[in-house]
CSV table of C-alpha atoms in Angstrom, one decimal:
chain,number,residue,atom,x,y,z
U,1,UNK,CA,83.9,74.5,71.8
U,2,UNK,CA,81.6,75.4,74.6
U,3,UNK,CA,82.9,76.1,78.0
U,4,UNK,CA,81.2,77.0,81.4
U,5,UNK,CA,83.4,78.8,83.9
U,6,UNK,CA,81.9,78.1,87.4
U,7,UNK,CA,82.7,80.2,90.4
U,8,UNK,CA,81.3,81.2,93.6
U,9,UNK,CA,80.6,84.9,92.9
U,10,UNK,CA,82.1,87.8,91.1
U,11,UNK,CA,83.1,89.7,94.2
U,12,UNK,CA,86.7,90.9,94.9
U,13,UNK,CA,89.5,88.4,94.3
U,14,UNK,CA,92.2,86.9,92.2
U,15,UNK,CA,90.0,84.1,90.7
U,16,UNK,CA,87.1,86.6,90.0
U,17,UNK,CA,89.5,88.8,88.3
U,18,UNK,CA,91.0,85.9,86.0
U,19,UNK,CA,87.3,85.2,85.0
U,20,UNK,CA,86.7,89.1,84.3
U,21,UNK,CA,89.8,89.2,82.2
U,22,UNK,CA,89.9,86.0,80.4
U,23,UNK,CA,86.3,85.1,79.5
U,24,UNK,CA,86.0,88.2,77.0
U,25,UNK,CA,89.3,87.2,75.4
U,26,UNK,CA,88.2,83.6,74.9
U,27,UNK,CA,85.2,84.8,73.1
U,28,UNK,CA,87.4,86.9,70.8
U,29,UNK,CA,89.3,83.8,69.7
U,30,UNK,CA,86.0,82.0,68.8
U,31,UNK,CA,85.4,80.0,71.8
U,32,UNK,CA,81.8,79.8,73.2
U,33,UNK,CA,82.6,80.5,77.0
U,34,UNK,CA,79.7,81.4,79.5
U,35,UNK,CA,79.8,82.0,83.3
U,36,UNK,CA,77.9,80.3,85.9
U,37,UNK,CA,77.7,82.0,89.6
U,38,UNK,CA,76.4,80.2,92.7
U,39,UNK,CA,76.0,83.7,94.2
U,40,UNK,CA,74.7,86.3,91.7
U,41,UNK,CA,75.0,89.4,94.0
U,42,UNK,CA,75.5,92.5,91.3
U,43,UNK,CA,79.1,93.6,91.7
U,44,UNK,CA,81.6,95.7,89.6
U,45,UNK,CA,83.1,92.6,88.1
U,46,UNK,CA,79.6,91.2,87.1
U,47,UNK,CA,78.9,94.5,85.5
U,48,UNK,CA,82.0,94.4,83.3
U,49,UNK,CA,81.2,91.1,82.2
U,50,UNK,CA,77.6,92.1,81.3
U,51,UNK,CA,79.0,95.2,79.4
U,52,UNK,CA,81.0,92.9,77.3
U,53,UNK,CA,78.1,90.7,76.3
U,54,UNK,CA,78.9,87.6,78.3
U,55,UNK,CA,76.1,85.1,79.3
U,56,UNK,CA,75.9,85.0,82.9
U,57,UNK,CA,73.7,82.4,84.8
U,58,UNK,CA,73.0,82.2,88.4
U,59,UNK,CA,72.2,79.3,90.9
U,60,UNK,CA,71.0,81.9,93.4
U,61,UNK,CA,71.6,85.5,95.0
U,62,UNK,CA,72.8,85.8,98.4
U,63,UNK,CA,72.4,82.9,100.9
U,64,UNK,CA,75.0,80.1,101.5
U,65,UNK,CA,77.1,78.9,98.4
U,66,UNK,CA,77.3,75.5,100.3
U,67,UNK,CA,73.4,74.9,99.9
U,68,UNK,CA,73.2,71.2,98.6
U,69,UNK,CA,70.4,72.1,96.2
U,70,UNK,CA,73.1,73.5,94.1
U,71,UNK,CA,74.2,70.3,93.0
U,72,UNK,CA,70.8,69.7,91.4
U,73,UNK,CA,71.0,73.0,89.7
U,74,UNK,CA,74.1,72.3,88.2
U,75,UNK,CA,72.8,69.3,86.4
U,76,UNK,CA,70.9,71.1,83.7
U,77,UNK,CA,74.1,72.9,82.6
U,78,UNK,CA,76.3,69.7,82.3
U,79,UNK,CA,74.5,68.6,78.9
U,80,UNK,CA,75.2,72.0,77.3
U,81,UNK,CA,78.9,72.3,77.4
U,82,UNK,CA,82.0,70.5,76.3
U,83,UNK,CA,84.1,71.4,79.4
U,84,UNK,CA,82.9,72.6,83.0
U,85,UNK,CA,85.5,74.7,84.4
U,86,UNK,CA,85.3,75.3,88.2
U,87,UNK,CA,87.0,77.8,90.6
U,88,UNK,CA,86.9,77.9,94.4
U,89,UNK,CA,85.7,75.3,96.9
U,90,UNK,CA,81.9,75.0,96.6
U,91,UNK,CA,81.7,74.7,92.6
U,92,UNK,CA,84.9,72.4,92.8
U,93,UNK,CA,83.1,70.1,95.3
U,94,UNK,CA,79.4,70.1,93.9
U,95,UNK,CA,80.7,69.9,90.3
U,96,UNK,CA,82.4,66.9,91.4
U,97,UNK,CA,79.3,65.3,93.2
U,98,UNK,CA,77.0,66.2,90.1
U,99,UNK,CA,79.4,64.3,87.8
U,100,UNK,CA,78.5,61.0,89.4
U,101,UNK,CA,75.1,61.1,87.8
U,102,UNK,CA,75.9,63.3,84.4
U,103,UNK,CA,79.1,62.5,82.5
U,104,UNK,CA,81.0,65.7,81.8
U,105,UNK,CA,84.6,66.9,81.4
U,106,UNK,CA,85.5,68.7,84.5
U,107,UNK,CA,88.5,71.1,84.8
U,108,UNK,CA,89.5,73.2,87.7
U,109,UNK,CA,91.7,75.8,88.7
U,110,UNK,CA,93.5,75.8,92.2
U,111,UNK,CA,93.9,79.5,93.1
U,112,UNK,CA,95.8,79.1,96.7
U,113,UNK,CA,98.8,77.8,98.2
U,114,UNK,CA,96.8,76.8,101.4
U,115,UNK,CA,93.2,77.0,102.7
U,116,UNK,CA,91.6,76.3,105.9
U,117,UNK,CA,90.0,73.1,104.9
U,118,UNK,CA,93.5,71.7,104.5
U,119,UNK,CA,94.0,71.9,108.4
U,120,UNK,CA,91.1,69.4,108.8
U,121,UNK,CA,92.4,65.8,108.6
U,122,UNK,CA,88.9,64.4,108.4
U,123,UNK,CA,88.3,66.5,105.3
U,124,UNK,CA,91.4,65.3,103.1
U,125,UNK,CA,89.6,62.0,102.0
U,126,UNK,CA,86.9,64.2,100.5
U,127,UNK,CA,89.3,66.4,98.7
U,128,UNK,CA,91.3,63.6,97.3
U,129,UNK,CA,88.0,62.2,95.9
U,130,UNK,CA,87.0,65.4,94.5
U,131,UNK,CA,90.0,66.1,92.6
U,132,UNK,CA,90.1,62.5,91.3
U,133,UNK,CA,87.0,63.6,89.5
U,134,UNK,CA,88.7,66.2,87.4
U,135,UNK,CA,90.2,65.4,84.2
U,136,UNK,CA,92.6,68.5,84.5
U,137,UNK,CA,93.8,70.5,87.4
U,138,UNK,CA,95.5,73.8,86.8
U,139,UNK,CA,97.5,75.7,89.4
U,140,UNK,CA,98.5,79.4,89.3
U,141,UNK,CA,101.9,78.9,90.6
U,142,UNK,CA,104.7,76.3,91.1
U,143,UNK,CA,104.1,76.8,94.7
U,144,UNK,CA,100.3,76.0,94.6
U,145,UNK,CA,101.1,72.9,92.4
U,146,UNK,CA,103.9,71.5,95.1
U,147,UNK,CA,101.5,72.1,98.0
U,148,UNK,CA,98.6,70.6,96.2
U,149,UNK,CA,100.5,67.6,95.3
U,150,UNK,CA,101.7,67.1,98.7
U,151,UNK,CA,98.1,67.5,100.2
U,152,UNK,CA,96.3,65.0,98.1
U,153,UNK,CA,99.0,62.6,97.2
U,154,UNK,CA,97.5,61.3,94.3
U,155,UNK,CA,98.8,61.3,90.6
U,156,UNK,CA,96.1,63.6,89.1
U,157,UNK,CA,97.4,65.5,85.9
U,158,UNK,CA,98.2,69.1,87.5
U,159,UNK,CA,99.6,71.7,85.0
U,160,UNK,CA,100.8,75.2,86.4
U,161,UNK,CA,99.7,78.3,84.5
U,162,UNK,CA,100.5,81.6,85.8
U,163,UNK,CA,97.9,84.1,86.0
U,164,UNK,CA,98.2,87.1,83.8
U,165,UNK,CA,96.9,90.7,83.0
U,166,UNK,CA,96.6,92.9,80.2
U,167,UNK,CA,99.8,94.8,80.7
U,168,UNK,CA,99.0,97.8,78.1
U,169,UNK,CA,95.6,98.5,79.7
U,170,UNK,CA,97.4,99.1,83.0
U,171,UNK,CA,100.5,101.0,81.6
U,172,UNK,CA,98.5,103.4,79.5
U,173,UNK,CA,95.9,103.9,82.0
U,174,UNK,CA,95.0,107.7,83.0
U,175,UNK,CA,95.3,108.3,86.7
U,176,UNK,CA,92.1,108.8,88.5
U,177,UNK,CA,92.1,112.1,90.4
U,178,UNK,CA,93.1,111.6,93.8
U,179,UNK,CA,90.2,113.6,95.5
U,180,UNK,CA,87.9,111.1,93.7
U,181,UNK,CA,89.2,108.3,95.9
U,182,UNK,CA,89.4,110.3,98.9
U,183,UNK,CA,93.2,111.0,99.0
U,184,UNK,CA,95.2,114.2,99.0
U,185,UNK,CA,97.5,115.4,96.2
U,186,UNK,CA,100.4,116.7,98.3
U,187,UNK,CA,100.9,113.1,100.0
U,188,UNK,CA,103.2,110.2,99.2
U,189,UNK,CA,100.5,107.6,98.3
U,190,UNK,CA,100.7,104.0,99.3
U,191,UNK,CA,98.3,101.6,97.9
U,192,UNK,CA,96.8,98.1,98.5
U,193,UNK,CA,94.5,96.4,96.3
U,194,UNK,CA,93.1,93.3,98.0
U,195,UNK,CA,90.0,91.7,99.6
U,196,UNK,CA,89.9,91.9,103.4
U,197,UNK,CA,90.3,88.1,104.1
U,198,UNK,CA,92.3,86.1,106.4
U,199,UNK,CA,95.0,85.5,103.8
U,200,UNK,CA,95.6,89.3,103.5
U,201,UNK,CA,97.6,91.3,105.9
U,202,UNK,CA,96.5,94.9,105.7
U,203,UNK,CA,97.2,95.1,109.5
U,204,UNK,CA,101.0,95.3,108.9
U,205,UNK,CA,100.8,98.2,106.3
U,206,UNK,CA,98.5,100.0,108.7
U,207,UNK,CA,101.0,99.6,111.5
U,208,UNK,CA,103.8,100.6,109.2
U,209,UNK,CA,102.0,103.9,108.8
U,210,UNK,CA,102.6,104.8,112.7
U,211,UNK,CA,106.6,104.7,111.8
U,212,UNK,CA,106.2,107.0,108.6
U,213,UNK,CA,105.9,110.9,108.4
U,214,UNK,CA,102.5,112.3,108.5
U,215,UNK,CA,102.5,113.1,104.7
U,216,UNK,CA,102.6,109.4,103.8
U,217,UNK,CA,98.9,108.1,103.1
U,218,UNK,CA,97.5,104.8,102.7
U,219,UNK,CA,94.7,103.8,100.4
U,220,UNK,CA,93.1,100.4,100.8
U,221,UNK,CA,91.0,99.2,97.8
U,222,UNK,CA,88.6,96.3,98.3
U,223,UNK,CA,86.1,94.8,100.6
U,224,UNK,CA,85.6,91.8,102.6
U,225,UNK,CA,84.8,90.2,106.2
U,226,UNK,CA,87.8,91.9,107.8
U,227,UNK,CA,87.3,95.3,106.5
U,228,UNK,CA,85.5,96.4,109.9
U,229,UNK,CA,88.4,95.0,112.0
U,230,UNK,CA,90.9,97.1,110.0
U,231,UNK,CA,88.9,100.1,110.2
U,232,UNK,CA,88.9,99.5,114.2
U,233,UNK,CA,92.9,99.3,114.0
U,234,UNK,CA,93.1,102.4,112.2
U,235,UNK,CA,91.0,104.1,114.8
U,236,UNK,CA,93.0,102.7,117.6
U,237,UNK,CA,96.2,104.0,116.0
U,238,UNK,CA,94.6,107.4,115.5
U,239,UNK,CA,95.3,107.1,111.5
U,240,UNK,CA,91.7,108.2,110.4
U,241,UNK,CA,93.2,111.2,108.6
U,242,UNK,CA,95.8,109.1,106.7
U,243,UNK,CA,94.1,105.7,105.8
U,244,UNK,CA,91.4,105.7,102.9
U,245,UNK,CA,89.0,102.7,102.4
U,246,UNK,CA,87.7,102.9,98.8
U,247,UNK,CA,85.5,99.6,98.8
U,248,UNK,CA,85.7,97.8,95.5
U,249,UNK,CA,86.5,99.6,92.5
U,250,UNK,CA,86.0,98.5,88.8
U,251,UNK,CA,88.8,101.0,87.5
U,252,UNK,CA,91.6,99.4,89.1
U,253,UNK,CA,94.2,100.4,86.4
U,254,UNK,CA,93.4,104.2,86.8
U,255,UNK,CA,93.4,104.0,90.6
U,256,UNK,CA,96.9,102.2,90.7
U,257,UNK,CA,98.2,104.8,88.5
U,258,UNK,CA,97.4,107.5,91.1
U,259,UNK,CA,99.6,105.7,93.7
U,260,UNK,CA,103.3,106.4,94.4
U,261,UNK,CA,103.9,102.8,95.7
U,262,UNK,CA,101.9,99.5,95.7
U,263,UNK,CA,102.3,97.3,98.6
U,264,UNK,CA,101.1,93.6,99.0
U,265,UNK,CA,101.1,92.6,102.4
U,266,UNK,CA,99.8,89.0,102.7
U,267,UNK,CA,100.0,85.9,105.0
U,268,UNK,CA,99.9,83.7,101.8
U,269,UNK,CA,99.3,83.8,98.2
U,270,UNK,CA,98.5,81.6,95.4
U,271,UNK,CA,99.6,84.0,92.9
U,272,UNK,CA,100.2,87.8,93.5
U,273,UNK,CA,98.0,89.2,90.7
U,274,UNK,CA,97.6,92.4,92.3
U,275,UNK,CA,101.4,92.7,92.6
U,276,UNK,CA,101.8,92.1,88.9
U,277,UNK,CA,99.0,94.7,88.3
U,278,UNK,CA,101.0,97.4,90.2
U,279,UNK,CA,104.1,96.5,88.1
U,280,UNK,CA,102.2,97.1,84.8
U,281,UNK,CA,101.1,100.3,86.2
U,282,UNK,CA,104.8,101.4,86.4
U,283,UNK,CA,104.7,101.6,90.2
U,284,UNK,CA,107.5,100.3,92.6
U,285,UNK,CA,106.0,97.0,94.3
U,286,UNK,CA,106.9,96.0,98.0
U,287,UNK,CA,105.7,92.8,99.2
U,288,UNK,CA,105.6,90.4,102.0
U,289,UNK,CA,108.3,87.7,101.4
U,290,UNK,CA,106.0,84.7,101.2
U,291,UNK,CA,105.0,82.1,98.8
U,292,UNK,CA,103.2,83.5,95.8
U,293,UNK,CA,104.6,86.9,96.1
U,294,UNK,CA,108.5,86.4,96.5
U,295,UNK,CA,108.7,84.6,93.0
U,296,UNK,CA,107.1,87.7,91.3
U,297,UNK,CA,108.6,90.7,93.3
U,298,UNK,CA,111.9,89.7,94.5
U,299,UNK,CA,114.8,91.2,92.5
U,300,UNK,CA,112.5,93.4,90.7
U,301,UNK,CA,110.8,95.5,93.6
U,302,UNK,CA,111.3,95.0,97.3
U,303,UNK,CA,110.2,92.4,99.7
U,304,UNK,CA,110.0,92.5,103.7
U,305,UNK,CA,109.5,89.8,106.1
U,306,UNK,CA,106.0,88.8,106.6
U,307,UNK,CA,104.2,91.0,109.2
U,308,UNK,CA,107.4,93.2,109.9
U,309,UNK,CA,106.0,96.8,109.8
U,310,UNK,CA,109.5,98.3,110.6
U,311,UNK,CA,111.3,96.7,107.8
U,312,UNK,CA,108.1,97.8,105.4
U,313,UNK,CA,108.2,101.4,106.7
U,314,UNK,CA,112.0,101.4,106.1
U,315,UNK,CA,111.7,100.6,102.4
U,316,UNK,CA,108.8,102.9,102.0
U,317,UNK,CA,111.0,105.9,103.7
U,318,UNK,CA,113.7,105.0,101.1
U,319,UNK,CA,111.6,105.1,98.1
U,320,UNK,CA,110.2,108.2,99.4
U,321,UNK,CA,113.5,110.1,99.7
U,322,UNK,CA,115.7,108.4,97.1
U,323,UNK,CA,114.4,109.3,93.6
U,324,UNK,CA,117.0,107.3,91.8
U,325,UNK,CA,116.1,104.1,93.7
U,326,UNK,CA,112.4,104.9,93.1
U,327,UNK,CA,113.0,105.2,89.4
U,328,UNK,CA,115.2,101.9,89.2
U,329,UNK,CA,112.5,100.0,91.0
U,330,UNK,CA,109.6,101.3,89.2
U,331,UNK,CA,111.4,100.3,85.8
U,332,UNK,CA,112.3,96.8,87.0
U,333,UNK,CA,108.8,96.1,87.9
U,334,UNK,CA,107.4,97.2,84.6
U,335,UNK,CA,109.5,95.0,82.8
U,336,UNK,CA,108.9,92.1,84.9
U,337,UNK,CA,104.9,92.6,84.4
U,338,UNK,CA,105.6,91.7,80.8
U,339,UNK,CA,106.4,88.1,81.7
U,340,UNK,CA,102.7,87.8,83.0
U,341,UNK,CA,100.9,89.2,79.9
U,342,UNK,CA,97.5,87.6,79.9
U,343,UNK,CA,98.0,86.6,76.1
U,344,UNK,CA,100.5,83.9,77.4
U,345,UNK,CA,98.0,82.9,80.0
U,346,UNK,CA,95.1,82.4,77.4
U,347,UNK,CA,97.5,80.5,75.0
U,348,UNK,CA,98.1,78.0,77.9
U,349,UNK,CA,94.5,77.5,78.9
U,350,UNK,CA,93.4,77.1,75.3
U,351,UNK,CA,96.2,74.2,74.9
U,352,UNK,CA,94.7,72.4,78.0
U,353,UNK,CA,91.0,72.7,76.7
U,354,UNK,CA,92.1,71.3,73.4
U,355,UNK,CA,93.8,68.6,74.9
U,356,UNK,CA,91.2,67.3,77.4
U,357,UNK,CA,88.1,67.3,74.6
U,358,UNK,CA,90.2,65.2,72.1
């Protein structure tokens, strides 16, 4: 079976991470899987796939991914694959339009519980039509499925398949030396791995730092449009000596191992993949009590009300000072991560693929 995974780019993000982790594993199981990027900008994720020998095709490099010419550029690929599997808005929409002139089996994964276009009433008919072109829709959590059903109000088949990670890769990783990521050895290190996008809430963890002792340091891993804004907040709060921005890293398992606590502060999540990664690294995970995170973290790690830096600081303070509490949470989080081993995710996706090409 030949499958083409189509995604906007391979910059930082949960959808991108899923592609990087899963495509090589499909190939190991005998499936012929390639990747098509609307934006072929070089990134650490892209390098990882190249190093694994994955075929990567590009419609362009830089520029707008919403250029309508991409619809025409997609067409030659449709004849070569049994399934076209899209991720993110532009690939979803343009593949649906292209399918009007070229018959193909379309599958898509919905990665978020909400997005900006859902607030636009005039856009809903477009989305309803777009999803109707897909033979299979996959959502990454039950909340994502429920929200999508409420939004499109059509009877498209939607399967819920949780994202997964290679738990062993994270649990056995060797910690990166803290000096190599700009952090100090004698601090209690908080870490958040996330793109700087409107869905994320790095601001709350930055503000929480002002309520914590000076030997608590914060490492923010990732890049995105709001990185400059967050740096300005750090400067206004006089936290330059305590907050490190690493940019994008390809060695996330090793970086997470260097942390004391992993924090996921978000406004919303489709599925908190980064929280599972922190758990697999054997770290206590503290997360916003929002859809997409609470189901993973609650009763295993700790959750705090979204945007409540005071409660977040209280939890961190207890983890720092109570070693028994720290060890209990770390152990619970690691056991929880095993529920999301990527082998289970791969099995579920393969079942879908086999069912839609019969």
